[in-house]
Amino acid sequence: MADDLLAQFRSMVEHDPAYQVRLERHYLAWKAVVDDPTHPDHDKVRTELHDDPSFRPAFPSHTPVRRQEPRIGPNDPCPCGSGKKFKRCCRG
């Protein structure tokens, strides 16, 4: 059930650029409250525990994965060795 809901949400976000922009804008507004100690709502969202080094970040920084091989195009032969185009074999 949760996996289905997550998949539906991802699909919705991937296909709606306006929604992506809106989510980003809301995230930046939230981050401004959390990171700015002078903001009136700062104490509502950030406690002294936020700076405790024993807590790990909820969203650790993401390091991109780099491919060793070049990307396979849809019209390239499938790497499985079937002789078919990639888009008609393992991609599809």
CSV table of N, CA, C and O in Angstrom, one decimal:
chain,number,residue,atom,x,y,z
A,1,MET,N,0.8,-1.2,0.0
A,1,MET,CA,0.0,0.0,0.0
A,1,MET,C,0.9,1.3,0.0
A,1,MET,O,0.7,2.1,-0.8
A,2,ALA,N,1.9,1.3,0.9
A,2,ALA,CA,2.7,2.5,1.0
A,2,ALA,C,3.6,2.6,-0.3
A,2,ALA,O,3.8,3.7,-0.8
A,3,ASP,N,4.0,1.5,-0.8
A,3,ASP,CA,4.8,1.5,-2.0
A,3,ASP,C,4.0,2.1,-3.2
A,3,ASP,O,4.5,2.8,-4.1
A,4,ASP,N,2.7,1.7,-3.3
A,4,ASP,CA,1.8,2.1,-4.3
A,4,ASP,C,1.6,3.6,-4.2
A,4,ASP,O,1.6,4.3,-5.2
A,5,LEU,N,1.4,4.1,-3.0
A,5,LEU,CA,1.2,5.5,-2.8
A,5,LEU,C,2.4,6.3,-3.2
A,5,LEU,O,2.4,7.4,-3.8
A,6,LEU,N,3.6,5.8,-2.8
A,6,LEU,CA,4.9,6.5,-3.1
A,6,LEU,C,5.1,6.5,-4.6
A,6,LEU,O,5.5,7.5,-5.2
A,7,ALA,N,4.8,5.4,-5.3
A,7,ALA,CA,4.9,5.4,-6.8
A,7,ALA,C,3.9,6.3,-7.4
A,7,ALA,O,4.3,7.0,-8.4
A,8,GLN,N,2.7,6.5,-6.9
A,8,GLN,CA,1.8,7.4,-7.5
A,8,GLN,C,2.3,8.8,-7.3
A,8,GLN,O,2.2,9.7,-8.2
A,9,PHE,N,2.8,9.1,-6.1
A,9,PHE,CA,3.3,10.5,-5.8
A,9,PHE,C,4.5,10.8,-6.8
A,9,PHE,O,4.5,11.9,-7.3
A,10,ARG,N,5.4,9.9,-6.9
A,10,ARG,CA,6.5,10.1,-7.8
A,10,ARG,C,6.1,10.4,-9.2
A,10,ARG,O,6.6,11.2,-9.9
A,11,SER,N,5.1,9.6,-9.7
A,11,SER,CA,4.6,9.7,-11.0
A,11,SER,C,4.0,11.1,-11.2
A,11,SER,O,4.2,11.8,-12.2
A,12,MET,N,3.3,11.5,-10.2
A,12,MET,CA,2.6,12.8,-10.3
A,12,MET,C,3.6,14.0,-10.3
A,12,MET,O,3.5,14.9,-11.1
A,13,VAL,N,4.7,13.9,-9.5
A,13,VAL,CA,5.7,14.9,-9.4
A,13,VAL,C,6.5,14.9,-10.7
A,13,VAL,O,6.8,16.0,-11.3
A,14,GLU,N,6.8,13.7,-11.2
A,14,GLU,CA,7.7,13.7,-12.4
A,14,GLU,C,7.0,14.3,-13.7
A,14,GLU,O,7.6,14.8,-14.5
A,15,HIS,N,5.7,14.2,-13.7
A,15,HIS,CA,4.9,14.6,-14.9
A,15,HIS,C,4.3,16.0,-14.7
A,15,HIS,O,3.5,16.4,-15.6
A,16,ASP,N,4.6,16.7,-13.7
A,16,ASP,CA,4.0,18.0,-13.5
A,16,ASP,C,5.1,19.0,-13.0
A,16,ASP,O,5.4,19.2,-11.8
A,17,PRO,N,5.7,19.7,-14.0
A,17,PRO,CA,6.8,20.6,-13.7
A,17,PRO,C,6.4,21.8,-12.8
A,17,PRO,O,7.1,22.2,-11.9
A,18,ALA,N,5.1,22.2,-12.9
A,18,ALA,CA,4.6,23.3,-12.0
A,18,ALA,C,4.6,22.8,-10.6
A,18,ALA,O,4.9,23.6,-9.7
A,19,TYR,N,4.2,21.6,-10.4
A,19,TYR,CA,4.2,21.0,-9.0
A,19,TYR,C,5.6,20.9,-8.4
A,19,TYR,O,5.8,21.1,-7.3
A,20,GLN,N,6.6,20.5,-9.3
A,20,GLN,CA,8.0,20.4,-8.9
A,20,GLN,C,8.4,21.8,-8.4
A,20,GLN,O,9.1,21.9,-7.3
A,21,VAL,N,8.1,22.8,-9.1
A,21,VAL,CA,8.5,24.2,-8.7
A,21,VAL,C,7.9,24.6,-7.4
A,21,VAL,O,8.5,25.2,-6.5
A,22,ARG,N,6.6,24.2,-7.3
A,22,ARG,CA,5.9,24.6,-6.0
A,22,ARG,C,6.5,23.9,-4.8
A,22,ARG,O,6.7,24.5,-3.8
A,23,LEU,N,6.8,22.6,-5.0
A,23,LEU,CA,7.5,21.8,-3.9
A,23,LEU,C,8.8,22.4,-3.5
A,23,LEU,O,9.2,22.6,-2.3
A,24,GLU,N,9.6,22.8,-4.5
A,24,GLU,CA,10.9,23.4,-4.3
A,24,GLU,C,10.7,24.8,-3.5
A,24,GLU,O,11.5,25.0,-2.6
A,25,ARG,N,9.7,25.6,-3.9
A,25,ARG,CA,9.5,26.8,-3.3
A,25,ARG,C,9.1,26.7,-1.8
A,25,ARG,O,9.6,27.3,-0.9
A,26,HIS,N,8.3,25.7,-1.5
A,26,HIS,CA,7.9,25.4,-0.2
A,26,HIS,C,9.0,24.9,0.7
A,26,HIS,O,9.2,25.3,1.8
A,27,TYR,N,9.9,24.1,0.1
A,27,TYR,CA,11.0,23.6,0.8
A,27,TYR,C,12.0,24.7,1.1
A,27,TYR,O,12.5,24.8,2.3
A,28,LEU,N,12.2,25.6,0.2
A,28,LEU,CA,13.1,26.7,0.5
A,28,LEU,C,12.5,27.6,1.6
A,28,LEU,O,13.3,28.2,2.4
A,29,ALA,N,11.2,27.8,1.6
A,29,ALA,CA,10.6,28.6,2.6
A,29,ALA,C,10.7,28.0,4.0
A,29,ALA,O,11.0,28.6,5.0
A,30,TRP,N,10.5,26.6,4.0
A,30,TRP,CA,10.7,25.9,5.3
A,30,TRP,C,12.1,26.0,5.8
A,30,TRP,O,12.4,26.2,6.9
A,31,LYS,N,13.1,25.8,4.9
A,31,LYS,CA,14.5,25.8,5.2
A,31,LYS,C,14.9,27.2,5.7
A,31,LYS,O,15.7,27.3,6.7
A,32,ALA,N,14.3,28.2,5.2
A,32,ALA,CA,14.6,29.6,5.7
A,32,ALA,C,14.2,29.7,7.2
A,32,ALA,O,14.9,30.4,8.0
A,33,VAL,N,13.0,29.1,7.6
A,33,VAL,CA,12.6,29.2,8.9
A,33,VAL,C,13.5,28.4,9.8
A,33,VAL,O,13.9,28.8,10.9
A,34,VAL,N,13.9,27.2,9.4
A,34,VAL,CA,14.7,26.3,10.2
A,34,VAL,C,16.1,26.9,10.4
A,34,VAL,O,16.7,26.8,11.5
A,35,ASP,N,16.7,27.5,9.3
A,35,ASP,CA,18.1,28.0,9.4
A,35,ASP,C,18.2,29.4,10.0
A,35,ASP,O,19.4,29.8,10.3
A,36,ASP,N,17.2,30.1,10.1
A,36,ASP,CA,17.3,31.5,10.5
A,36,ASP,C,16.8,31.7,12.0
A,36,ASP,O,15.6,31.7,12.3
A,37,PRO,N,17.8,31.8,12.9
A,37,PRO,CA,17.4,32.0,14.3
A,37,PRO,C,16.6,33.2,14.6
A,37,PRO,O,15.9,33.3,15.7
A,38,THR,N,16.6,34.2,13.8
A,38,THR,CA,15.8,35.5,14.0
A,38,THR,C,14.4,35.4,13.5
A,38,THR,O,13.6,36.2,13.8
A,39,HIS,N,14.1,34.3,12.8
A,39,HIS,CA,12.7,34.1,12.2
A,39,HIS,C,11.8,33.9,13.4
A,39,HIS,O,12.1,33.1,14.3
A,40,PRO,N,10.6,34.5,13.4
A,40,PRO,CA,9.6,34.4,14.5
A,40,PRO,C,9.2,32.9,14.8
A,40,PRO,O,8.9,32.6,16.0
A,41,ASP,N,9.2,32.1,13.8
A,41,ASP,CA,8.7,30.7,14.0
A,41,ASP,C,9.9,29.7,14.2
A,41,ASP,O,9.7,28.5,14.3
A,42,HIS,N,11.1,30.2,14.2
A,42,HIS,CA,12.3,29.3,14.3
A,42,HIS,C,12.2,28.4,15.5
A,42,HIS,O,12.5,27.2,15.4
A,43,ASP,N,11.8,28.9,16.7
A,43,ASP,CA,11.8,28.1,17.9
A,43,ASP,C,10.7,27.0,17.8
A,43,ASP,O,10.8,26.0,18.5
A,44,LYS,N,9.7,27.1,17.0
A,44,LYS,CA,8.7,26.1,16.8
A,44,LYS,C,9.2,24.9,16.0
A,44,LYS,O,8.6,23.8,16.2
A,45,VAL,N,10.1,25.1,15.2
A,45,VAL,CA,10.6,24.0,14.3
A,45,VAL,C,12.0,23.5,14.6
A,45,VAL,O,12.4,22.5,14.1
A,46,ARG,N,12.7,24.2,15.4
A,46,ARG,CA,14.1,23.8,15.7
A,46,ARG,C,14.4,23.9,17.2
A,46,ARG,O,14.2,24.9,17.8
A,47,THR,N,14.8,22.8,17.7
A,47,THR,CA,15.2,22.7,19.2
A,47,THR,C,16.7,22.6,19.3
A,47,THR,O,17.4,22.5,18.4
A,48,GLU,N,17.1,22.5,20.6
A,48,GLU,CA,18.5,22.4,20.8
A,48,GLU,C,19.0,21.0,20.4
A,48,GLU,O,20.2,20.8,20.1
A,49,LEU,N,18.1,20.0,20.2
A,49,LEU,CA,18.5,18.7,19.7
A,49,LEU,C,19.0,18.7,18.3
A,49,LEU,O,19.7,17.8,17.8
A,50,HIS,N,18.6,19.7,17.5
A,50,HIS,CA,19.0,19.8,16.1
A,50,HIS,C,20.5,19.9,15.9
A,50,HIS,O,21.1,19.4,14.9
A,51,ASP,N,21.2,20.4,16.9
A,51,ASP,CA,22.7,20.5,16.8
A,51,ASP,C,23.4,19.4,17.5
A,51,ASP,O,24.6,19.5,17.6
A,52,ASP,N,22.7,18.4,18.0
A,52,ASP,CA,23.3,17.3,18.7
A,52,ASP,C,24.0,16.4,17.7
A,52,ASP,O,23.4,15.9,16.8
A,53,PRO,N,25.4,16.2,17.8
A,53,PRO,CA,26.1,15.5,16.8
A,53,PRO,C,25.8,14.0,16.8
A,53,PRO,O,26.1,13.3,15.8
A,54,SER,N,25.1,13.5,17.8
A,54,SER,CA,24.7,12.1,17.8
A,54,SER,C,23.6,11.7,16.9
A,54,SER,O,23.3,10.6,16.6
A,55,PHE,N,22.8,12.8,16.4
A,55,PHE,CA,21.7,12.5,15.5
A,55,PHE,C,22.3,12.6,14.1
A,55,PHE,O,23.1,13.4,13.7
A,56,ARG,N,21.8,11.6,13.3
A,56,ARG,CA,22.2,11.6,11.9
A,56,ARG,C,21.2,12.4,11.1
A,56,ARG,O,20.0,12.5,11.5
A,57,PRO,N,21.6,13.0,10.0
A,57,PRO,CA,20.7,13.9,9.2
A,57,PRO,C,19.5,13.0,8.6
A,57,PRO,O,19.7,11.9,8.2
A,58,ALA,N,18.4,13.6,8.6
A,58,ALA,CA,17.2,12.9,8.0
A,58,ALA,C,17.4,12.8,6.5
A,58,ALA,O,16.9,11.8,5.9
A,59,PHE,N,18.0,13.7,5.9
A,59,PHE,CA,18.3,13.7,4.4
A,59,PHE,C,19.7,13.9,4.2
A,59,PHE,O,20.2,15.0,3.9
A,60,PRO,N,20.5,12.8,4.3
A,60,PRO,CA,22.0,13.0,4.0
A,60,PRO,C,22.2,13.5,2.6
A,60,PRO,O,21.4,13.3,1.7
A,61,SER,N,23.3,14.2,2.5
A,61,SER,CA,23.6,14.7,1.1
A,61,SER,C,23.8,13.6,0.1
A,61,SER,O,24.3,12.5,0.4
A,62,HIS,N,23.2,13.8,-1.0
A,62,HIS,CA,23.2,12.8,-2.1
A,62,HIS,C,24.4,13.0,-3.0
A,62,HIS,O,24.6,14.1,-3.5
A,63,THR,N,25.2,12.0,-3.2
A,63,THR,CA,26.3,12.1,-4.1
A,63,THR,C,25.9,11.3,-5.4
A,63,THR,O,25.4,10.2,-5.3
A,64,PRO,N,26.0,12.0,-6.5
A,64,PRO,CA,25.5,11.3,-7.8
A,64,PRO,C,26.4,10.1,-8.1
A,64,PRO,O,27.6,10.1,-7.8
A,65,VAL,N,25.7,9.1,-8.7
A,65,VAL,CA,26.4,7.9,-9.1
A,65,VAL,C,26.9,8.2,-10.6
A,65,VAL,O,26.1,8.6,-11.4
A,66,ARG,N,28.1,7.9,-10.8
A,66,ARG,CA,28.7,8.0,-12.2
A,66,ARG,C,28.8,6.7,-12.8
A,66,ARG,O,29.3,5.7,-12.2
A,67,ARG,N,28.4,6.6,-14.1
A,67,ARG,CA,28.5,5.4,-14.9
A,67,ARG,C,30.0,5.1,-15.3
A,67,ARG,O,30.7,6.1,-15.6
A,68,GLN,N,30.4,3.9,-15.3
A,68,GLN,CA,31.7,3.5,-15.8
A,68,GLN,C,31.6,3.4,-17.4
A,68,GLN,O,32.5,3.8,-18.1
A,69,GLU,N,30.5,2.8,-17.8
A,69,GLU,CA,30.3,2.6,-19.3
A,69,GLU,C,29.4,3.8,-19.8
A,69,GLU,O,28.7,4.4,-19.1
A,70,PRO,N,29.5,4.0,-21.2
A,70,PRO,CA,28.6,5.0,-21.7
A,70,PRO,C,27.1,4.5,-21.6
A,70,PRO,O,26.8,3.3,-21.6
A,71,ARG,N,26.2,5.5,-21.6
A,71,ARG,CA,24.8,5.2,-21.5
A,71,ARG,C,24.3,4.4,-22.8
A,71,ARG,O,24.7,4.7,-23.9
A,72,ILE,N,23.4,3.5,-22.6
A,72,ILE,CA,22.8,2.7,-23.7
A,72,ILE,C,21.6,3.5,-24.3
A,72,ILE,O,20.7,3.8,-23.6
A,73,GLY,N,21.7,3.8,-25.6
A,73,GLY,CA,20.6,4.4,-26.3
A,73,GLY,C,19.5,3.5,-26.6
A,73,GLY,O,19.7,2.3,-26.7
A,74,PRO,N,18.3,4.0,-26.9
A,74,PRO,CA,17.2,3.1,-27.2
A,74,PRO,C,17.3,2.3,-28.4
A,74,PRO,O,16.8,1.2,-28.5
A,75,ASN,N,18.1,2.8,-29.4
A,75,ASN,CA,18.3,2.1,-30.7
A,75,ASN,C,19.6,1.2,-30.7
A,75,ASN,O,19.9,0.6,-31.7
A,76,ASP,N,20.3,1.3,-29.6
A,76,ASP,CA,21.6,0.4,-29.5
A,76,ASP,C,21.2,-1.0,-29.3
A,76,ASP,O,20.1,-1.3,-28.8
A,77,PRO,N,22.1,-1.9,-29.7
A,77,PRO,CA,21.8,-3.3,-29.4
A,77,PRO,C,21.7,-3.6,-27.9
A,77,PRO,O,22.4,-3.0,-27.1
A,78,CYS,N,20.8,-4.5,-27.5
A,78,CYS,CA,20.6,-4.8,-26.1
A,78,CYS,C,21.9,-5.4,-25.5
A,78,CYS,O,22.4,-6.4,-26.2
A,79,PRO,N,22.3,-5.0,-24.4
A,79,PRO,CA,23.6,-5.6,-23.8
A,79,PRO,C,23.4,-7.1,-23.3
A,79,PRO,O,24.3,-7.8,-23.0
A,80,CYS,N,22.1,-7.6,-23.3
A,80,CYS,CA,21.9,-8.9,-22.9
A,80,CYS,C,22.3,-9.9,-24.0
A,80,CYS,O,22.4,-11.1,-23.7
A,81,GLY,N,22.5,-9.4,-25.2
A,81,GLY,CA,23.0,-10.3,-26.3
A,81,GLY,C,21.9,-10.9,-27.1
A,81,GLY,O,22.2,-11.8,-27.9
A,82,SER,N,20.7,-10.4,-27.0
A,82,SER,CA,19.6,-11.0,-27.8
A,82,SER,C,19.6,-10.6,-29.2
A,82,SER,O,19.0,-11.2,-30.1
A,83,GLY,N,20.3,-9.5,-29.6
A,83,GLY,CA,20.3,-9.0,-30.9
A,83,GLY,C,19.3,-8.0,-31.2
A,83,GLY,O,19.2,-7.4,-32.3
A,84,LYS,N,18.3,-7.8,-30.3
A,84,LYS,CA,17.3,-6.8,-30.5
A,84,LYS,C,17.7,-5.5,-30.1
A,84,LYS,O,18.8,-5.3,-29.4
A,85,LYS,N,17.0,-4.4,-30.5
A,85,LYS,CA,17.3,-3.1,-30.0
A,85,LYS,C,16.9,-3.0,-28.5
A,85,LYS,O,16.0,-3.7,-28.0
A,86,PHE,N,17.7,-2.2,-27.8
A,86,PHE,CA,17.5,-2.1,-26.3
A,86,PHE,C,16.1,-1.7,-26.0
A,86,PHE,O,15.5,-2.2,-25.0
A,87,LYS,N,15.5,-0.8,-26.8
A,87,LYS,CA,14.1,-0.3,-26.5
A,87,LYS,C,13.1,-1.4,-26.6
A,87,LYS,O,12.0,-1.3,-26.1
A,88,ARG,N,13.4,-2.5,-27.4
A,88,ARG,CA,12.4,-3.6,-27.6
A,88,ARG,C,12.7,-4.8,-26.7
A,88,ARG,O,12.0,-5.7,-26.8
A,89,CYS,N,13.8,-4.7,-26.0
A,89,CYS,CA,14.2,-5.9,-25.2
A,89,CYS,C,14.1,-5.6,-23.7
A,89,CYS,O,13.0,-5.5,-23.1
A,90,CYS,N,15.2,-5.3,-23.1
A,90,CYS,CA,15.3,-5.2,-21.6
A,90,CYS,C,14.8,-3.8,-21.1
A,90,CYS,O,14.4,-3.7,-20.0
A,91,ARG,N,14.8,-2.8,-22.0
A,91,ARG,CA,14.3,-1.5,-21.6
A,91,ARG,C,12.8,-1.5,-21.5
A,91,ARG,O,12.2,-0.9,-20.7
A,92,GLY,N,12.2,-2.2,-22.5
A,92,GLY,CA,10.7,-2.1,-22.6
A,92,GLY,C,9.9,-2.9,-21.7
A,92,GLY,O,8.9,-2.6,-21.2
